[in-house]
CSV table of C-alpha atoms in Angstrom, one decimal:
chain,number,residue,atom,x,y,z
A,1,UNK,CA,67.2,19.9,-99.0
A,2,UNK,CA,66.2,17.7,-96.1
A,3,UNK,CA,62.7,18.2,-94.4
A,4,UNK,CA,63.6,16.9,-91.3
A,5,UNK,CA,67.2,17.1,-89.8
A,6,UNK,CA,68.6,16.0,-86.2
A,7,UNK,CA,71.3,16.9,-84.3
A,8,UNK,CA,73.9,16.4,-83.5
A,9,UNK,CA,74.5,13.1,-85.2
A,10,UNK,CA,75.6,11.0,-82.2
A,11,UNK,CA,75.5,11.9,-78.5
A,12,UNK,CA,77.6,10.7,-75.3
A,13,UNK,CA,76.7,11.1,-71.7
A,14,UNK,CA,78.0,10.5,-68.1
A,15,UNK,CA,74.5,8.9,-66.5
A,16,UNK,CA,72.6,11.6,-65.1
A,17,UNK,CA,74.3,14.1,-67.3
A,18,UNK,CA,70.9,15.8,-68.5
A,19,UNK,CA,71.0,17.5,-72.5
A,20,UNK,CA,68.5,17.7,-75.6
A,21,UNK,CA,68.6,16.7,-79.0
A,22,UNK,CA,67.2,18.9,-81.7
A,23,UNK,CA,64.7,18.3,-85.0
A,24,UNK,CA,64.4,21.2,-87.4
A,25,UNK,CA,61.7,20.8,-89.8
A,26,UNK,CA,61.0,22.6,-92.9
A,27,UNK,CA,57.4,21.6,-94.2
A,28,UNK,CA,54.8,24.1,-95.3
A,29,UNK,CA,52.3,23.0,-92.8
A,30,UNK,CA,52.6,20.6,-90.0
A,31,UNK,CA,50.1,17.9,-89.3
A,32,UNK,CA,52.0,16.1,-86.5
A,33,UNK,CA,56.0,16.0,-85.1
A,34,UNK,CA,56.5,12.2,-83.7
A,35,UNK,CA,59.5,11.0,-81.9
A,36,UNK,CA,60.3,6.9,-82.0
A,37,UNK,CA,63.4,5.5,-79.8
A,38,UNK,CA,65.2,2.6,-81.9
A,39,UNK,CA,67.2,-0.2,-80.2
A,40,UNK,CA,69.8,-1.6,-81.8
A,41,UNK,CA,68.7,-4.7,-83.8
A,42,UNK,CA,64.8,-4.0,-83.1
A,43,UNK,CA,61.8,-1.5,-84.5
A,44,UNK,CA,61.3,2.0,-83.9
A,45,UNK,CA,59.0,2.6,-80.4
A,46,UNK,CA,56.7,5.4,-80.3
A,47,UNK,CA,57.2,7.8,-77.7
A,48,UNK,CA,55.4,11.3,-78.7
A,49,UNK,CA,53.3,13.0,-81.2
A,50,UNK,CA,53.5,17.0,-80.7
A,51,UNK,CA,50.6,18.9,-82.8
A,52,UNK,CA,51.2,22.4,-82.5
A,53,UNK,CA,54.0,25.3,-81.3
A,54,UNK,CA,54.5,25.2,-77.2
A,55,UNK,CA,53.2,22.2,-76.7
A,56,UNK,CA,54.7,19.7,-74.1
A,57,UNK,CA,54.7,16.0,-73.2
A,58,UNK,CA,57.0,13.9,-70.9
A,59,UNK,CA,57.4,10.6,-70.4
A,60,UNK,CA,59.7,9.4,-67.7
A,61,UNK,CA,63.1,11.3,-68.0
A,62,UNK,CA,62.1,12.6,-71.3
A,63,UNK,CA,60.1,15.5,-72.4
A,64,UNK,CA,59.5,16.7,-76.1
A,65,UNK,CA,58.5,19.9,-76.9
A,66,UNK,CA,57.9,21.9,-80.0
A,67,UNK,CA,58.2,25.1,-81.7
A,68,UNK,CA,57.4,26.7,-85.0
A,69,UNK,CA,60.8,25.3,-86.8
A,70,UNK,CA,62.1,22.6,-84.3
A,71,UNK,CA,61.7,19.8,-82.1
A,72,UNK,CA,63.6,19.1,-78.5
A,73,UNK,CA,63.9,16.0,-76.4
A,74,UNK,CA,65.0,16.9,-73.6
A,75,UNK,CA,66.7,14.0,-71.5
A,76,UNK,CA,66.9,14.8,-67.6
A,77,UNK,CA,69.1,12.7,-65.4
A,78,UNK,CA,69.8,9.7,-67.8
A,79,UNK,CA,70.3,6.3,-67.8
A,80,UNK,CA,72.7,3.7,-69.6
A,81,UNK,CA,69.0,2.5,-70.4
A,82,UNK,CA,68.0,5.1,-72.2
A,83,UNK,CA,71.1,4.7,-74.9
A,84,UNK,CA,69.6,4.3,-78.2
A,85,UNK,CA,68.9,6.3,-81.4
A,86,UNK,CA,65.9,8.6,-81.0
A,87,UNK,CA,64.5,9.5,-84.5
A,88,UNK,CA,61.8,12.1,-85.3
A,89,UNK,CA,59.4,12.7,-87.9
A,90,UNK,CA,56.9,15.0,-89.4
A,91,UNK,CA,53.8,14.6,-90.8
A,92,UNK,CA,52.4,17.6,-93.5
A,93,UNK,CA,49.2,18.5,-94.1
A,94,UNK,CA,47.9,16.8,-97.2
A,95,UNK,CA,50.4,14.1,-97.2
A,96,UNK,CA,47.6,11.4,-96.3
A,97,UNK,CA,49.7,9.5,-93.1
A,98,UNK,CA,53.0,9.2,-94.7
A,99,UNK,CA,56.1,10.4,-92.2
A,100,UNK,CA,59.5,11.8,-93.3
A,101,UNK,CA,62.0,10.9,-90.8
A,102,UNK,CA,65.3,12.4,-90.2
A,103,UNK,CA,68.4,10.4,-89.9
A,104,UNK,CA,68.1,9.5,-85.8
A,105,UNK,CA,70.7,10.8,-83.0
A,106,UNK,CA,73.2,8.2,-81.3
A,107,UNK,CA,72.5,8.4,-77.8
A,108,UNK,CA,75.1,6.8,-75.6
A,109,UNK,CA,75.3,7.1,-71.8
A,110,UNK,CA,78.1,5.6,-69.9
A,111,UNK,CA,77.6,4.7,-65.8
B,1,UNK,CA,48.2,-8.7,-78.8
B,2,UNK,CA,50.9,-9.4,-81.1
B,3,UNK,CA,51.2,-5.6,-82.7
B,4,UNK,CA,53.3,-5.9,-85.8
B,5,UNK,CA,55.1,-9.5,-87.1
B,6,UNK,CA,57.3,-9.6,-89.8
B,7,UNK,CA,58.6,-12.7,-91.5
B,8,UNK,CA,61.4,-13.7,-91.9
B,9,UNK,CA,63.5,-11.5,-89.6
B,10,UNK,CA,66.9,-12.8,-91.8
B,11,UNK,CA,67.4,-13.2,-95.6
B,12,UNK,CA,70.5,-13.8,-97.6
B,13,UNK,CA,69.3,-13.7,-101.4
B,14,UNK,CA,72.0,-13.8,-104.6
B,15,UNK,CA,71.6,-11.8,-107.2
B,16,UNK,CA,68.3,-11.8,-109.8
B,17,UNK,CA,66.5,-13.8,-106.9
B,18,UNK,CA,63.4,-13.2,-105.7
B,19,UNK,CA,61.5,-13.0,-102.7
B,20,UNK,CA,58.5,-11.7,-100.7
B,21,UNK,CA,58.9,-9.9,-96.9
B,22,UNK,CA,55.5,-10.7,-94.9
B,23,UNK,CA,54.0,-8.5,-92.5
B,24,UNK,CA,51.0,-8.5,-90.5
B,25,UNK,CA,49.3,-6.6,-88.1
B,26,UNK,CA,46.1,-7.3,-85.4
B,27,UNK,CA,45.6,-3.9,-84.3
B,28,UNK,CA,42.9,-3.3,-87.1
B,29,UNK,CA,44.7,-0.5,-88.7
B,30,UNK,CA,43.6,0.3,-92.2
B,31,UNK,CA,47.0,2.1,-93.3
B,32,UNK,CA,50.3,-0.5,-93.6
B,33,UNK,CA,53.7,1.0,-94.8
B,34,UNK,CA,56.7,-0.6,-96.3
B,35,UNK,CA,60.0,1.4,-95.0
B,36,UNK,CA,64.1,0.6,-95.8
B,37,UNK,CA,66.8,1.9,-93.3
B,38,UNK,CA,70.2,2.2,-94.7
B,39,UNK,CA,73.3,3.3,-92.4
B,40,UNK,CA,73.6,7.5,-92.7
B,41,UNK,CA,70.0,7.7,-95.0
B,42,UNK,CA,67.5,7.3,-92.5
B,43,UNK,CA,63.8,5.7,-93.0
B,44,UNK,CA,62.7,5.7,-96.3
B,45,UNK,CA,59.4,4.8,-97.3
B,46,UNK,CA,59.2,2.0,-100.2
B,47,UNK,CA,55.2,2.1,-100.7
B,48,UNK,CA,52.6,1.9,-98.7
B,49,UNK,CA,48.5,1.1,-98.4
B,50,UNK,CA,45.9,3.6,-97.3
B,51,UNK,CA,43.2,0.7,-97.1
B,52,UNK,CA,42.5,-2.0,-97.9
B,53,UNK,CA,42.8,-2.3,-102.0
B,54,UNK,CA,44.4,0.7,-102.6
B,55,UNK,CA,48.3,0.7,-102.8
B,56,UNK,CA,50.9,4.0,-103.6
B,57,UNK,CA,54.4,4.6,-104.1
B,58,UNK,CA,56.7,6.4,-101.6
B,59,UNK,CA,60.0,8.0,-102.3
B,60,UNK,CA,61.8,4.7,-103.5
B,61,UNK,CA,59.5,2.5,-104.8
B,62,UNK,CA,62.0,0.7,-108.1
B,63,UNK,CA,62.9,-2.8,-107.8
B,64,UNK,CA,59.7,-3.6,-105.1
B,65,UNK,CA,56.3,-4.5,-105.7
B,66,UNK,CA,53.6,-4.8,-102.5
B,67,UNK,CA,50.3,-6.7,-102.4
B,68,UNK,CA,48.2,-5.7,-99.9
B,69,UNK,CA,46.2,-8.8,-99.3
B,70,UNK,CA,43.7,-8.2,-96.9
B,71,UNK,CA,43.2,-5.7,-94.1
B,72,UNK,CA,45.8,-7.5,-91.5
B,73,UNK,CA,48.4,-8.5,-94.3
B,74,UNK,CA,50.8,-6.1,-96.4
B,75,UNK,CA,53.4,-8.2,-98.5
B,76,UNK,CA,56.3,-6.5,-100.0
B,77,UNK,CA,58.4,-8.6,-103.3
B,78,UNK,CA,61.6,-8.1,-105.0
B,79,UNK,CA,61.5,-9.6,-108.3
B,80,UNK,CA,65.2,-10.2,-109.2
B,81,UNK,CA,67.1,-8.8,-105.8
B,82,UNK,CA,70.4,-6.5,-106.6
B,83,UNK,CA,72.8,-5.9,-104.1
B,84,UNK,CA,72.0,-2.3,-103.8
B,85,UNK,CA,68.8,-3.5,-102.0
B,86,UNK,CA,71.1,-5.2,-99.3
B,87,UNK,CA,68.9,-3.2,-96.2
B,88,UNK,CA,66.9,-3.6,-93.3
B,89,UNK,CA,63.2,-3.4,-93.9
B,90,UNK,CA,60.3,-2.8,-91.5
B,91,UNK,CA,57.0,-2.6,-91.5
B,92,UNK,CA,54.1,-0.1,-90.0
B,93,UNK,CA,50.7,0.6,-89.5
B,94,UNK,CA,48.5,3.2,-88.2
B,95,UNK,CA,45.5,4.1,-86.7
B,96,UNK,CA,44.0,7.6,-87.3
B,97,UNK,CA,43.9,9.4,-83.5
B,98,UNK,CA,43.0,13.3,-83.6
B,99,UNK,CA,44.2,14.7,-86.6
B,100,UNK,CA,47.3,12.6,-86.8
B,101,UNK,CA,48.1,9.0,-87.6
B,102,UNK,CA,50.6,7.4,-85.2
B,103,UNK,CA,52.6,4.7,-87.0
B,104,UNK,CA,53.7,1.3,-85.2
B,105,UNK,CA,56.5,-0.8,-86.5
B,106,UNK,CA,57.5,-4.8,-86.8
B,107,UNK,CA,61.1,-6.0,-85.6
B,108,UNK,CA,62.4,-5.6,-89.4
B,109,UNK,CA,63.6,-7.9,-91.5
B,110,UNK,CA,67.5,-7.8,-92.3
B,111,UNK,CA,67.9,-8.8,-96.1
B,112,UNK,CA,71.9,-9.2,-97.8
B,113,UNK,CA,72.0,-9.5,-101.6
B,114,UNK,CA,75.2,-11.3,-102.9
């Protein structure tokens, strides 16, 4: 069974077309949630670390926040610039620094 | 401030060949991590280094070795390449902020095995 899974898959918006994409986590205790943004053909960028239930941070048109058993980026008013796949990842208690990622969303938006 | 470099950023190996992915880093991070990314699988981490001197196996650690060299320089080797390691590999480090460790990744390096 995954730890970390993200959905849905792939994404399409018209530009300014706001809509979230989910993480749902399954690990016994939760150090840290992180969210990278991957361009095709380059590394993963950080964008967030969440650390506990209700918290928030934005960035831009984006804002992560965090609950108990998932994860939402929320994407207000986007861009073709923000297309790319945005992958999360948790980080357990115990688990020294290591991150389990989930399998990234798609996100395309069209002008 | 160059972050994280990885050399070379293509490869093209035939089968049984070896070869050895560099990475550095100049953010004086003490933990480096070796990741593969396959289409539909996600990141997966190969092994990584806590410190310096110390190394550990992640979730799919056979056919690699690593050598972490010094505190900058985390060096990942295929001994004979098969083409079921045909993937793109990056590279990471982290610095310990709070209680987490945030991870920042190299460009990748984008490896086919004939």
């Amino acid at each position: 069974e995954d730890q970390v899974t993200q959905s849905p898959e792939a994404l399409r918006l018209q530009e300014g077309e706001s809509s979230s994409l989910n993480c749902s986590y399954t690990v016994s205790g939760l150090r840290g949630l992180f969210w990278y943004r991957q361009d095709p053909g380059k590394g993963p960028e950080f964008l967030f670390t969440l650390y506990s239930a209700g918290e928030e941070k934005e960035k831009e048109r984006l804002k992560a926040t965090l609950t108990k058993k998932e994860s939402f980026l929320h994407i207000t008013a986007p861009k073709p610039e923000d297309s790319a796949t945005y992958l999360c990842a948790v980080q357990e208690e115990g688990a020294n620094s290591k991150l389990t990622f989930g399998k990234g969303i798609t996100l395309s938006v069209r002008p | 401030n160059a972050g994280v470099t990885q050399t070379p950023k293509f490869q093209v190996l035939k089968t049984g060949q070896s070869m050895t992915l560099q990475c550095a880093q100049d953010m004086n991070h003490n933990s480096m991590y070796w990741y593969r990314q396959d289409p539909g699988m996600g990141l997966r981490l190969i092994y990584y280094s806590a410190s310096e001197g110390t190394t550990d196996k992640g979730e799919v650690p056979n056919g690699y070795n690593v050598s972490r060299l010094n505190k900058r320089e985390f060096s990942l080797r295929l001994e004979s390449a098969a083409p079921s390691q045909t993937s793109v590999y990056f590279c990471a480090s982290s610095d310990h902020r709070g209680s987490t460790d945030t991870q920042y990744f190299g460009p990748g390096t984008r490896l086919t095995v004939l």
